[in-house]
Coordinates of C-alpha atoms and ligand atoms in Angstrom, one line a residue:
X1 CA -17.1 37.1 -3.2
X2 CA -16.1 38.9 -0.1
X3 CA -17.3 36.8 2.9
X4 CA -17.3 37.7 7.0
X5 CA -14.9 35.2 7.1
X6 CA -12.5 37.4 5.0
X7 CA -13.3 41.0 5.5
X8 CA -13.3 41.0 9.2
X9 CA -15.5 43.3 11.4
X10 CA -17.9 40.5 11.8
X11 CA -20.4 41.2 14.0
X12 CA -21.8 37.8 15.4
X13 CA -18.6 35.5 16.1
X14 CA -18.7 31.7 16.9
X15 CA -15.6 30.5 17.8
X16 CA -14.5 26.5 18.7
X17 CA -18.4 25.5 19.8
X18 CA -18.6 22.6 21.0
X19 CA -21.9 21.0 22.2
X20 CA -23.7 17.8 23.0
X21 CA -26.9 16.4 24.4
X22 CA -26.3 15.1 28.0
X23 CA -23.4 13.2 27.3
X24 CA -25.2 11.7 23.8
X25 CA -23.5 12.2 20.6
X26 CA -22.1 15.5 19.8
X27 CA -23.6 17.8 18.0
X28 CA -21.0 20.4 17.6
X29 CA -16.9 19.5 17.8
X30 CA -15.2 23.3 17.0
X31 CA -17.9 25.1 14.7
X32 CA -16.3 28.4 13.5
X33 CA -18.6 31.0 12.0
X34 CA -18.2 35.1 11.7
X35 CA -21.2 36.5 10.7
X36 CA -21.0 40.4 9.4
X37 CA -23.3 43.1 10.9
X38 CA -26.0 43.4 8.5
X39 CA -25.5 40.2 6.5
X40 CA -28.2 37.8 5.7
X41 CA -26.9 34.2 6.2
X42 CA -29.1 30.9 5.0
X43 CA -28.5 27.6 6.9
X44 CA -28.8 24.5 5.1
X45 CA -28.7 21.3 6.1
X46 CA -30.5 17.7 6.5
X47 CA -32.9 17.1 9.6
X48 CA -31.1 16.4 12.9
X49 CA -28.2 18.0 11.9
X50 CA -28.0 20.3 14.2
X51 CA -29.6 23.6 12.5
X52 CA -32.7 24.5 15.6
X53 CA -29.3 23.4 18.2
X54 CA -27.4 26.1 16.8
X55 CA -30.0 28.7 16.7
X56 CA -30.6 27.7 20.6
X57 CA -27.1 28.5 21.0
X58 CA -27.0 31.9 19.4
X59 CA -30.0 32.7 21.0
X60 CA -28.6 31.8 24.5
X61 CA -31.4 29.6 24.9
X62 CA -28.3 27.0 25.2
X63 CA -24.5 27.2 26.1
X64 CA -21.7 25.8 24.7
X65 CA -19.6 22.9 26.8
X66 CA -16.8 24.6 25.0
X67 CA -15.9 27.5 22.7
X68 CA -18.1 31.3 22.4
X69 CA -20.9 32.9 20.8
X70 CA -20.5 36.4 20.7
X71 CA -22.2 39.2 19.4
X72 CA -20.5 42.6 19.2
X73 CA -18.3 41.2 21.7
X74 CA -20.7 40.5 24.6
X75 CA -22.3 36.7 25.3
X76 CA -25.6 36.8 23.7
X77 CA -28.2 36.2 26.4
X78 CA -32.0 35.5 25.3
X79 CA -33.2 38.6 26.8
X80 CA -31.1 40.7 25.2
X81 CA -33.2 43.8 23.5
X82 CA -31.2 43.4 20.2
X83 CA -31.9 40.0 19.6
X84 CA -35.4 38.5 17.8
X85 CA -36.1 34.8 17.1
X86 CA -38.6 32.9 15.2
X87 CA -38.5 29.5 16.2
X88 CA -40.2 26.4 13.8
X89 CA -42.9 26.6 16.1
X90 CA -44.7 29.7 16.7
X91 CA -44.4 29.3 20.5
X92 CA -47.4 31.7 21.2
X93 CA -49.1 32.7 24.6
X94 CA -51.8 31.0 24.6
X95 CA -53.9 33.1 27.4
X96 CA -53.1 36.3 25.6
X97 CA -54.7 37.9 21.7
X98 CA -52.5 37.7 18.5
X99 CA -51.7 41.5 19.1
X100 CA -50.5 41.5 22.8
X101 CA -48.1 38.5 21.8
X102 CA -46.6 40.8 19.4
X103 CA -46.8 43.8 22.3
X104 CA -45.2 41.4 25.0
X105 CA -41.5 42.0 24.3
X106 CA -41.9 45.7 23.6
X107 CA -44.0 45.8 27.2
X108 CA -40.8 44.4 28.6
X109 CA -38.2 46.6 26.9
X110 CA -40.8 49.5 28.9
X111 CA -42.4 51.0 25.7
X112 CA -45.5 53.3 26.7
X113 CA -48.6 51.6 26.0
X114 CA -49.7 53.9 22.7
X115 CA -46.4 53.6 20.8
X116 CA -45.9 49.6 21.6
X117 CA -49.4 49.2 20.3
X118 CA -48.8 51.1 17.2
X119 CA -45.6 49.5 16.3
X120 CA -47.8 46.1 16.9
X121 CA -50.1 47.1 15.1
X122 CA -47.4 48.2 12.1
X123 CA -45.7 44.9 11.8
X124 CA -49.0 42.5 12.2
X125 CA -50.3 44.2 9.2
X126 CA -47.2 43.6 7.4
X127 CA -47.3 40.0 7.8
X128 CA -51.0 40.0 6.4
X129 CA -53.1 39.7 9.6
X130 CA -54.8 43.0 9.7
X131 CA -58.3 41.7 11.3
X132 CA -57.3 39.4 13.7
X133 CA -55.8 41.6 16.4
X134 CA -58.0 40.5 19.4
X135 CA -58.3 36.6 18.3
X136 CA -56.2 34.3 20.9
X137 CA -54.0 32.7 19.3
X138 CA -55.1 29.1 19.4
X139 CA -58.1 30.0 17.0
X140 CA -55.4 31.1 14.8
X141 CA -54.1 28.5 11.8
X142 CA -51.0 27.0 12.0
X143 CA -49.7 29.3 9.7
X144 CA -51.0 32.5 10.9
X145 CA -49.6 31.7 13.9
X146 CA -46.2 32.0 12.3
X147 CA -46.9 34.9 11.2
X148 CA -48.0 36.3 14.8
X149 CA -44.4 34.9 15.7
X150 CA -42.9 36.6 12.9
X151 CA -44.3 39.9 13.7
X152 CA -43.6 39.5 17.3
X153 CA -40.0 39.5 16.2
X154 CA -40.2 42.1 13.5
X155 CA -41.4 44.8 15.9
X156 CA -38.5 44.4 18.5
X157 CA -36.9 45.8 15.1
X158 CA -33.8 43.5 16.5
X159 CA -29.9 43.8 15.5
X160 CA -29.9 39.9 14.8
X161 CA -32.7 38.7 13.8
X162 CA -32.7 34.6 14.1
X163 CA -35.2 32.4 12.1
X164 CA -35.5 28.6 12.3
X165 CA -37.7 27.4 9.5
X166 CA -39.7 30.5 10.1
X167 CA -42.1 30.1 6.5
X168 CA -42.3 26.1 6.7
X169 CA -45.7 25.9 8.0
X170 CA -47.0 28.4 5.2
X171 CA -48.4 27.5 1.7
X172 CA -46.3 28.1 -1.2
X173 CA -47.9 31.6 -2.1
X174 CA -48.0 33.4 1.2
X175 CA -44.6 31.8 1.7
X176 CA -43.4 33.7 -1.2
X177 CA -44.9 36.9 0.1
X178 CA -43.2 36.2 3.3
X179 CA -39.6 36.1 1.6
X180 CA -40.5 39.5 -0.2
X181 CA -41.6 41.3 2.6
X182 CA -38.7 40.1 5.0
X183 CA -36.4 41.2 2.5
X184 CA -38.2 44.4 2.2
X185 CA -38.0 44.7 6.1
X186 CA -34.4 43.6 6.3
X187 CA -33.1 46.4 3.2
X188 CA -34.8 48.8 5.2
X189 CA -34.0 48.0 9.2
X190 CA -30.6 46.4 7.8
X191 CA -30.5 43.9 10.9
X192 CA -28.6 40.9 10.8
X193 CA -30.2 38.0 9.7
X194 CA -29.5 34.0 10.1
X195 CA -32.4 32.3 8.7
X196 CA -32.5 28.5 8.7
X197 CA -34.5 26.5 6.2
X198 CA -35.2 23.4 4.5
X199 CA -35.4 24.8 1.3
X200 CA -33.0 25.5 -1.3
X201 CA -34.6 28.0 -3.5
X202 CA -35.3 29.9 -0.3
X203 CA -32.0 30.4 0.1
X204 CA -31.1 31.1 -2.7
X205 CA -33.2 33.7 -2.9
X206 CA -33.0 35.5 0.4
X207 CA -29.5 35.0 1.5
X208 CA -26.2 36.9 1.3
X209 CA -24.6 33.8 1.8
X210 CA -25.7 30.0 2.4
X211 CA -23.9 27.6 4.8
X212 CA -24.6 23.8 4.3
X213 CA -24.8 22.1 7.6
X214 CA -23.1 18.5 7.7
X215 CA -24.1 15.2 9.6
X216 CA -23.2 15.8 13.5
X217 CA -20.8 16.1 14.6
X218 CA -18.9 17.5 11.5
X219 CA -20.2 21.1 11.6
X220 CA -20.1 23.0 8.4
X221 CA -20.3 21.4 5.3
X222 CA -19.3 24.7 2.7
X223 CA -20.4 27.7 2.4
X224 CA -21.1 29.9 -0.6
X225 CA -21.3 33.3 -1.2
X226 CA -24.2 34.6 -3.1
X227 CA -23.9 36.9 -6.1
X228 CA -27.2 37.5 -7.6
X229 CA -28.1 41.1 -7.6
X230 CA -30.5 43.1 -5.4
X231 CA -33.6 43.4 -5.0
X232 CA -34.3 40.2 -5.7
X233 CA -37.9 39.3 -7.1
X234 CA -39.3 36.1 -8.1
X235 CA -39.2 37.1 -12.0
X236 CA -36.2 37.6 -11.9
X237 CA -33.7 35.8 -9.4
X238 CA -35.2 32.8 -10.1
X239 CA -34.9 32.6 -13.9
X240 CA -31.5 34.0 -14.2
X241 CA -28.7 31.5 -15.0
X242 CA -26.4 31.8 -11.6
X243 CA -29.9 31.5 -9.3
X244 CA -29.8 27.2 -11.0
X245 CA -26.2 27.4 -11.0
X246 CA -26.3 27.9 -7.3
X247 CA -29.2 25.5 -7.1
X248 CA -27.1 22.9 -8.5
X249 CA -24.2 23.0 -6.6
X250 CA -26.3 23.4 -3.6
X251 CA -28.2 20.0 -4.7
X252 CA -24.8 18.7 -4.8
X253 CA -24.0 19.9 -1.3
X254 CA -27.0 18.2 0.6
X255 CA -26.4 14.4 -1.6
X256 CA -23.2 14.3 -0.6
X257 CA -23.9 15.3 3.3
X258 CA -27.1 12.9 3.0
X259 CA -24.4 10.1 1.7
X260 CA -23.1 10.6 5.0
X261 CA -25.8 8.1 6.0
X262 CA -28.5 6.3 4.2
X263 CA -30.3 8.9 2.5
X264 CA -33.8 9.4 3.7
X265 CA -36.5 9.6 0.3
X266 CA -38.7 11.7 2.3
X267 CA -36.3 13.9 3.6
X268 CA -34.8 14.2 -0.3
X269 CA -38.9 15.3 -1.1
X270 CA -39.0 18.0 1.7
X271 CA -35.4 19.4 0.5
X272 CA -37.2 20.2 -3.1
X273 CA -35.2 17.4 -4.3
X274 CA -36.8 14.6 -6.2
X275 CA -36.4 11.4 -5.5
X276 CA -35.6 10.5 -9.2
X277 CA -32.4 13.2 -9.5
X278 CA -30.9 11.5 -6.8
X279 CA -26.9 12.6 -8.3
X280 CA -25.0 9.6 -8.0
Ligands
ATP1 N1 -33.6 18.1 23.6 C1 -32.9 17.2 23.0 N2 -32.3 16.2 23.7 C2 -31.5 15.3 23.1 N3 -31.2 15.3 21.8 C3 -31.7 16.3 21.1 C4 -32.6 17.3 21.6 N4 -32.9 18.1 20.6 C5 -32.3 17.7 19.5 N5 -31.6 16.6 19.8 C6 -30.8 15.8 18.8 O1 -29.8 16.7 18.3 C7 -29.7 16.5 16.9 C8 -29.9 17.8 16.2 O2 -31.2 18.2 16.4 P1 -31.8 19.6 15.8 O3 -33.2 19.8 16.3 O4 -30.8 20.7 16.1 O5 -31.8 19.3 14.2 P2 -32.4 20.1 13.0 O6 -31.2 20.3 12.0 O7 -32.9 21.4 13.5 O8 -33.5 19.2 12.4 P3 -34.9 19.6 11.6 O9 -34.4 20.0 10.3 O10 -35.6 18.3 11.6 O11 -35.5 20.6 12.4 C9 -30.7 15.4 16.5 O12 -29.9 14.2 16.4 C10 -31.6 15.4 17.7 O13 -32.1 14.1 17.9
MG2 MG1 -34.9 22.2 13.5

């Protein structure tokens, strides 16, 4: 499969990142990644391996020691108006209702009042919250609070749209509504997306492309294009031959960056990995 990597005119270019923790152990020594404009790129890898540190990074929230992060050729800064992020904790205002956290950033950007509040309105219904406009957000569950988050994001209607674990907090079946609607969103808005997650079905299913995240400070692992055909639905991605195929090798992926170190059961549990197919 043709990757960024080979086609050029990538759109979100990381060049030579380097990056540590106050002088601790680094986390990054020279990670390379091109990511193409429109592309929807998975990132895999074990806890603390770096995966929220590099999402701070592209979102400018952090800066390299060494190396770039560029998108379209310009250093991404977190205000920029092209740029969304849904962190692994929703990361609310507290003081302010579930719908004005999704108006705030469109209030900055200078949107008039009627047409920020209907694009609100537009993307909190979409994430299945139609009724709890005016709640704050602390009487909101855990996971609807994601899904304030989400929307927030959605309705900037972003060029690069970054996700850390953005469906973690969810059950299983709203999860899987989640991944259908933001693939709905994404074939129609066509933003770039790099989506972290735990989850190796997830994806699977979502993703253009999945890169497996190493132990620090080895960067990236491998990465894998990703053939099965769109649209995607549960029926049938995930029966079809090449979605356990990919599954499998994945599985192999994460053992072999988790025999880095001593592997962790729990960890091997959240994966979706059980315990007992640990692949020797
Ligand atoms: N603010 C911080 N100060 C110092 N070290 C940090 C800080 N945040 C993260 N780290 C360390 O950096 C490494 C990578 O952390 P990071 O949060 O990026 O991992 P992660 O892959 O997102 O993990 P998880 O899957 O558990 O969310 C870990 O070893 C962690 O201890
Ligand atoms: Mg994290």
């Amino acid at each position: 499969m043709q990757t960024a990597e080979s086609s050029g005119g990538s759109d979100l270019v990381i060049r030579d990142l380097h990056y540590s923790y106050d002088g601790n152990l680094p986390i990054f020594t020279g990670l390379d990644l091109q990511v193409q404009a429109g592309e929807f790129l998975a990132i895999i890898g074990p806890s603390g391996c770096g995966k929220s540190t590099l999402l701070n990074l592209l979102s400018g929230f952090a800066s390299p020691e060494r190396g770039r992060v560029q998108l379209r050729d310009r250093v991404i800064r977190p205000e920029d108006p092209g740029l969304g992020y849904v962190f692994q904790r929703p990361n609310l205002f507290p003081w302010l209702t579930a719908i004005e956290n999704v108006e705030f950033g469109l209030r900055m950007s200078g949107m008039p009042a009627a047409q920020r509040r209907q694009r609100a309105l537009h993307y909190f219904q979409l994430v299945g919250l139609a009724g709890f406009e005016n709640y704050l957000t602390t009487r909101l569950s855990g996971g609807m609070q994601q899904r304030v988050s989400l929307a927030r994001a959605l309705a900037l209607e972003p060029a690069l749209l970054l996700m850390d674990e953005p469906f973690s907090a969810l059950d299983a079946i709203t999860r899987e509504t989640m991944n259908d609607e933001l693939l709905r969103i994404w074939d129609t808005l066509g933003q770039t997306v790099i989506f972290i997650t735990h989850e190796i079905e997830e994806a699977i299913y979502l993703a253009d492309r999945i890169v497996v995240l190493a132990r620090p400070p080895a960067g990236i692992y491998r990465s894998h294009g990703n053939e099965l055909p769109r649209p995607r639905s549960s029926q049938t991605t995930k029966t079809s031959p090449l979605f356990w195929e990919y599954k499998k090798r994945l599985i192999g992926d994460i053992a072999a960056v988790m025999r880095q170190q001593p592997v962790d059961d729990a960890e091997l549990v959240e994966m979706g990995l059980s315990v007992a197919t640990d692949h020797a």
